[in-house]
Amino acid sequence: MPAINKDTLFAIACLLCAMVTIQSGASIAKQLFPYVGPEGTTAYRLGFSAIILCMVFRPWRRLPSNWIPIIVYGLCLGGMNITFYYAIERIPIGIGVALEFTGPLAVALLASKRKRDYIWVGFAILGIVLLLPNMGSVDGLDPVGVVLALIAGACWAGYILFGKKTGNHGSGGATVALGMSVAAIVLVPYGVISQGAALLNWQLIPLGIMIGLLSSALPYSLEMVALRNMSAQSFSIMMSLEPAIAALAGFMILAELLTPLQWCAIFMVITASVGSSMSGSKTT
């Protein structure tokens, strides 16, 4: 077995840091819900993320000639954020991320032409089914939260597909900055209308900046560094760990406890994601 070189180890470290920061940011964001709701928290995240990313990547230096893919990409990004926050208001973060992960998983599986990939579809469906039986009980999952997490996954799928279409409009960082700006233009006013003066609380604004940094600006930058130093397959496999990291972040920051059955469901989604990533590399 060949030794892992320093660049690969550095890439793995960057990607792990990205996943930890983005899920820590989500856990911190959930703590703001009682004060400014998911709408205000989304406004904080998208608004401050757009400002930080535009300052770093300065996308105005090379604006795209065709704005339609950028606009759709930004709308998918914004939709993914708001529906995910609405979801984790009702269900634990780890479960929300596992359900949201069905979006990129569907993109990977639909792009494959190998019949054996139906195995990974089965794992993903089994993982979702394991989360469903107890939704009607007092301690079960909120069905609205489950549906919202799946909608967030669909937005994530659109984010991936239209993100690829914007690839010829400059660097990845500039594209993310433009997409984040579109999302902010649409959803920051929604947050302001919904929450009003509560967003001007000077005790909350530093947390809003922290969410923007941890949930978007920093992890997206780390992911770009990781992609330069590792294969797409390795990147996808590593990203498959995100539901488990989200569950751990929810436990450590919010004291969200999952049942063994829910952990098993998350493991099924991770297995499906790893399997589809490995199969996808063999079809290219």
Short mmCIF file of C-alpha atoms in Angstrom, two decimals:
data_model
loop_
_atom_site.label_atom_id
_atom_site.label_comp_id
_atom_site.label_asym_id
_atom_site.label_seq_id
_atom_site.Cartn_x
_atom_site.Cartn_y
_atom_site.Cartn_z
CA MET A 1 0.00 0.00 0.00
CA PRO A 2 1.60 3.31 -1.09
CA ALA A 3 2.33 5.92 1.56
CA ILE A 4 0.12 9.00 1.66
CA ASN A 5 2.11 12.08 0.64
CA LYS A 6 2.17 15.33 2.58
CA ASP A 7 -0.09 17.16 0.10
CA THR A 8 -2.79 14.52 0.49
CA LEU A 9 -2.53 14.62 4.28
CA PHE A 10 -2.81 18.40 4.17
CA ALA A 11 -5.87 18.12 1.91
CA ILE A 12 -7.50 15.63 4.29
CA ALA A 13 -6.82 17.95 7.23
CA CYS A 14 -8.34 20.90 5.33
CA LEU A 15 -11.45 18.91 4.44
CA LEU A 16 -11.93 17.64 7.99
CA CYS A 17 -11.59 21.22 9.26
CA ALA A 18 -14.14 22.35 6.65
CA MET A 19 -16.69 19.76 7.76
CA VAL A 20 -16.14 20.51 11.45
CA THR A 21 -16.49 24.27 10.93
CA ILE A 22 -19.61 24.07 8.77
CA GLN A 23 -21.41 21.75 11.19
CA SER A 24 -20.24 23.74 14.21
CA GLY A 25 -21.61 26.80 12.45
CA ALA A 26 -24.95 25.04 11.98
CA SER A 27 -25.05 24.14 15.68
CA ILE A 28 -24.31 27.75 16.65
CA ALA A 29 -26.93 28.95 14.16
CA LYS A 30 -29.57 26.77 15.81
CA GLN A 31 -28.92 28.58 19.08
CA LEU A 32 -30.02 31.84 17.43
CA PHE A 33 -33.42 30.46 16.38
CA PRO A 34 -35.20 31.53 19.62
CA TYR A 35 -34.04 35.12 19.03
CA VAL A 36 -34.23 35.73 15.27
CA GLY A 37 -35.72 32.48 13.93
CA PRO A 38 -34.45 30.50 10.94
CA GLU A 39 -35.26 33.48 8.71
CA GLY A 40 -33.05 35.92 10.60
CA THR A 41 -30.30 33.35 11.03
CA THR A 42 -30.35 32.72 7.28
CA ALA A 43 -30.10 36.47 6.69
CA TYR A 44 -27.07 36.63 8.98
CA ARG A 45 -25.38 33.67 7.30
CA LEU A 46 -25.97 34.67 3.69
CA GLY A 47 -25.42 38.38 4.23
CA PHE A 48 -22.14 38.13 6.11
CA SER A 49 -20.94 35.21 3.96
CA ALA A 50 -21.55 37.23 0.79
CA ILE A 51 -19.64 40.20 2.20
CA ILE A 52 -16.68 38.06 3.32
CA LEU A 53 -16.49 36.06 0.07
CA CYS A 54 -16.75 39.18 -2.11
CA MET A 55 -13.98 40.86 -0.14
CA VAL A 56 -11.73 37.79 -0.56
CA PHE A 57 -12.42 36.81 -4.18
CA ARG A 58 -13.52 40.18 -5.70
CA PRO A 59 -15.83 38.63 -8.32
CA TRP A 60 -16.52 42.00 -9.96
CA ARG A 61 -13.14 41.72 -11.72
CA ARG A 62 -14.64 39.19 -14.14
CA LEU A 63 -18.40 39.25 -14.30
CA PRO A 64 -20.18 36.52 -16.32
CA SER A 65 -21.80 37.28 -19.66
CA ASN A 66 -24.65 34.83 -18.96
CA TRP A 67 -26.19 35.43 -15.54
CA ILE A 68 -28.93 32.78 -15.72
CA PRO A 69 -26.83 29.84 -14.40
CA ILE A 70 -25.39 32.08 -11.66
CA ILE A 71 -28.86 33.25 -10.61
CA VAL A 72 -30.29 29.71 -10.52
CA TYR A 73 -27.17 28.53 -8.67
CA GLY A 74 -27.63 31.31 -6.10
CA LEU A 75 -31.34 30.56 -5.69
CA CYS A 76 -30.55 26.90 -5.07
CA LEU A 77 -27.90 27.94 -2.54
CA GLY A 78 -30.36 30.21 -0.75
CA GLY A 79 -33.12 27.61 -0.85
CA MET A 80 -30.76 24.99 0.57
CA ASN A 81 -29.89 27.30 3.47
CA ILE A 82 -33.38 28.41 4.48
CA THR A 83 -35.04 24.99 4.16
CA PHE A 84 -32.20 23.32 6.08
CA TYR A 85 -32.52 25.82 8.92
CA TYR A 86 -36.29 25.33 8.97
CA ALA A 87 -35.64 21.56 9.11
CA ILE A 88 -33.14 21.59 11.99
CA GLU A 89 -35.51 23.82 13.94
CA ARG A 90 -37.67 20.69 14.14
CA ILE A 91 -35.23 17.74 13.98
CA PRO A 92 -31.64 17.05 15.19
CA ILE A 93 -28.83 18.40 13.01
CA GLY A 94 -27.25 15.00 12.34
CA ILE A 95 -30.50 13.60 10.98
CA GLY A 96 -31.14 16.78 8.99
CA VAL A 97 -27.75 16.52 7.27
CA ALA A 98 -28.26 12.80 6.57
CA LEU A 99 -31.59 13.51 4.89
CA GLU A 100 -30.18 16.53 3.05
CA PHE A 101 -27.36 14.33 1.75
CA THR A 102 -29.89 12.49 -0.44
CA GLY A 103 -29.61 15.42 -2.89
CA PRO A 104 -25.95 15.05 -3.92
CA LEU A 105 -26.32 11.29 -3.57
CA ALA A 106 -29.13 11.33 -6.13
CA VAL A 107 -27.01 13.40 -8.52
CA ALA A 108 -24.14 10.91 -8.25
CA LEU A 109 -26.37 7.86 -8.71
CA LEU A 110 -28.41 9.28 -11.60
CA ALA A 111 -25.19 10.12 -13.43
CA SER A 112 -24.06 6.50 -13.18
CA LYS A 113 -25.03 3.84 -15.70
CA ARG A 114 -23.94 0.83 -13.62
CA LYS A 115 -26.76 -1.45 -12.46
CA ARG A 116 -24.84 -2.34 -9.31
CA ASP A 117 -25.30 1.23 -8.13
CA TYR A 118 -28.88 0.30 -7.30
CA ILE A 119 -27.30 -1.28 -4.21
CA TRP A 120 -26.36 2.21 -3.01
CA VAL A 121 -29.87 3.45 -3.80
CA GLY A 122 -31.12 0.66 -1.56
CA PHE A 123 -28.82 1.71 1.27
CA ALA A 124 -29.98 5.33 1.00
CA ILE A 125 -33.66 4.37 0.96
CA LEU A 126 -33.15 2.02 3.90
CA GLY A 127 -31.48 4.82 5.85
CA ILE A 128 -34.44 7.13 5.23
CA VAL A 129 -36.98 4.41 6.04
CA LEU A 130 -35.25 3.73 9.36
CA LEU A 131 -35.94 7.35 10.31
CA LEU A 132 -39.62 7.22 9.43
CA PRO A 133 -41.41 4.62 11.62
CA ASN A 134 -41.48 6.63 14.86
CA MET A 135 -42.47 10.01 13.41
CA GLY A 136 -45.97 9.70 14.85
CA SER A 137 -44.82 9.06 18.40
CA VAL A 138 -44.28 11.75 21.03
CA ASP A 139 -40.50 11.34 20.86
CA GLY A 140 -40.40 10.72 17.12
CA LEU A 141 -39.18 12.97 14.36
CA ASP A 142 -41.28 15.87 13.17
CA PRO A 143 -42.56 14.86 9.70
CA VAL A 144 -42.48 18.49 8.51
CA GLY A 145 -38.82 18.67 9.52
CA VAL A 146 -38.09 15.50 7.54
CA VAL A 147 -39.80 16.87 4.42
CA LEU A 148 -37.97 20.20 4.74
CA ALA A 149 -34.61 18.39 5.02
CA LEU A 150 -35.41 16.44 1.84
CA ILE A 151 -36.35 19.69 0.07
CA ALA A 152 -32.99 21.10 1.21
CA GLY A 153 -31.40 18.03 -0.39
CA ALA A 154 -33.19 18.77 -3.67
CA CYS A 155 -31.86 22.34 -3.52
CA TRP A 156 -28.38 20.93 -2.84
CA ALA A 157 -28.71 18.80 -5.99
CA GLY A 158 -29.60 21.91 -7.99
CA TYR A 159 -26.68 23.75 -6.39
CA ILE A 160 -24.33 21.01 -7.65
CA LEU A 161 -25.78 20.83 -11.16
CA PHE A 162 -25.87 24.58 -11.77
CA GLY A 163 -22.55 25.00 -9.97
CA LYS A 164 -21.00 22.88 -12.71
CA LYS A 165 -22.64 25.01 -15.39
CA THR A 166 -21.09 28.14 -13.92
CA GLY A 167 -17.61 26.61 -14.00
CA ASN A 168 -16.50 28.63 -17.01
CA HIS A 169 -17.27 31.98 -15.40
CA GLY A 170 -14.01 32.35 -13.50
CA SER A 171 -12.59 30.79 -10.36
CA GLY A 172 -14.62 28.63 -8.04
CA GLY A 173 -14.29 31.22 -5.29
CA ALA A 174 -15.65 34.01 -7.49
CA THR A 175 -18.56 31.79 -8.55
CA VAL A 176 -19.45 31.00 -4.93
CA ALA A 177 -19.21 34.71 -4.06
CA LEU A 178 -21.61 35.65 -6.87
CA GLY A 179 -24.00 32.83 -6.00
CA MET A 180 -23.92 33.78 -2.33
CA SER A 181 -24.64 37.40 -3.28
CA VAL A 182 -27.69 36.35 -5.31
CA ALA A 183 -28.94 34.27 -2.36
CA ALA A 184 -28.35 37.19 0.00
CA ILE A 185 -30.21 39.67 -2.25
CA VAL A 186 -33.25 37.37 -2.19
CA LEU A 187 -33.28 36.12 1.41
CA VAL A 188 -31.75 38.91 3.52
CA PRO A 189 -34.82 41.15 2.89
CA TYR A 190 -37.03 38.18 3.79
CA GLY A 191 -35.19 37.81 7.09
CA VAL A 192 -35.41 41.55 7.76
CA ILE A 193 -39.16 41.62 7.06
CA SER A 194 -39.71 38.54 9.22
CA GLN A 195 -37.57 39.50 12.22
CA GLY A 196 -37.23 43.29 11.94
CA ALA A 197 -35.26 45.12 14.61
CA ALA A 198 -34.27 41.88 16.35
CA LEU A 199 -31.50 41.53 13.76
CA LEU A 200 -29.92 44.77 15.00
CA ASN A 201 -29.21 43.33 18.45
CA TRP A 202 -25.50 44.01 18.95
CA GLN A 203 -25.20 40.91 21.13
CA LEU A 204 -26.32 38.72 18.21
CA ILE A 205 -24.46 40.36 15.32
CA PRO A 206 -21.03 38.90 16.33
CA LEU A 207 -22.63 35.44 16.35
CA GLY A 208 -24.11 36.18 12.93
CA ILE A 209 -20.65 37.07 11.60
CA MET A 210 -19.28 33.88 13.16
CA ILE A 211 -21.99 31.81 11.45
CA GLY A 212 -21.21 33.43 8.10
CA LEU A 213 -17.52 32.65 8.58
CA LEU A 214 -17.88 29.10 9.94
CA SER A 215 -20.79 27.97 7.77
CA SER A 216 -19.71 29.32 4.39
CA ALA A 217 -16.63 31.49 3.91
CA LEU A 218 -14.07 29.35 5.75
CA PRO A 219 -15.27 25.83 4.79
CA TYR A 220 -15.73 26.73 1.11
CA SER A 221 -12.17 28.09 1.02
CA LEU A 222 -10.81 24.98 2.76
CA GLU A 223 -12.70 22.73 0.37
CA MET A 224 -11.10 24.48 -2.62
CA VAL A 225 -7.66 23.92 -1.10
CA ALA A 226 -8.51 20.26 -0.53
CA LEU A 227 -9.74 19.77 -4.10
CA ARG A 228 -6.41 21.00 -5.48
CA ASN A 229 -4.53 18.30 -3.58
CA MET A 230 -6.74 15.21 -3.74
CA SER A 231 -8.80 13.29 -6.28
CA ALA A 232 -12.50 13.91 -6.77
CA GLN A 233 -13.21 10.36 -5.56
CA SER A 234 -11.29 10.86 -2.32
CA PHE A 235 -12.99 14.23 -1.83
CA SER A 236 -16.45 12.68 -2.23
CA ILE A 237 -15.68 9.80 0.12
CA MET A 238 -14.38 12.16 2.79
CA MET A 239 -17.45 14.40 2.41
CA SER A 240 -19.61 11.36 3.11
CA LEU A 241 -18.56 11.60 6.75
CA GLU A 242 -20.42 14.89 7.12
CA PRO A 243 -23.69 13.47 8.57
CA ALA A 244 -21.73 11.76 11.35
CA ILE A 245 -19.73 14.93 12.05
CA ALA A 246 -23.00 16.89 12.12
CA ALA A 247 -24.47 14.45 14.65
CA LEU A 248 -21.37 14.78 16.84
CA ALA A 249 -21.48 18.58 16.61
CA GLY A 250 -25.15 18.53 17.57
CA PHE A 251 -24.34 16.35 20.57
CA MET A 252 -21.35 18.40 21.76
CA ILE A 253 -22.81 21.87 21.22
CA LEU A 254 -26.56 21.32 21.58
CA ALA A 255 -26.67 18.06 23.60
CA GLU A 256 -28.79 16.44 20.86
CA LEU A 257 -28.92 12.70 21.51
CA LEU A 258 -29.65 10.18 18.76
CA THR A 259 -31.03 6.70 19.22
CA PRO A 260 -29.08 3.63 18.00
CA LEU A 261 -31.63 3.28 15.18
CA GLN A 262 -31.02 6.86 14.06
CA TRP A 263 -27.25 6.31 14.13
CA CYS A 264 -27.81 3.19 12.02
CA ALA A 265 -29.83 5.26 9.54
CA ILE A 266 -27.03 7.82 9.28
CA PHE A 267 -24.55 4.99 8.71
CA MET A 268 -26.71 3.69 5.85
CA VAL A 269 -26.69 7.11 4.14
CA ILE A 270 -22.91 7.39 4.61
CA THR A 271 -22.45 3.89 3.15
CA ALA A 272 -24.56 4.82 0.12
CA SER A 273 -22.55 8.02 -0.38
CA VAL A 274 -19.18 6.25 -0.12
CA GLY A 275 -20.34 3.48 -2.45
CA SER A 276 -21.67 5.88 -5.07
CA SER A 277 -18.46 7.94 -4.91
CA MET A 278 -16.32 4.86 -5.52
CA SER A 279 -18.57 3.60 -8.32
CA GLY A 280 -18.68 7.04 -9.92
CA SER A 281 -14.92 7.13 -10.24
CA LYS A 282 -14.95 3.86 -12.15
CA THR A 283 -17.39 5.14 -14.75
CA THR A 284 -15.28 8.16 -15.69
#
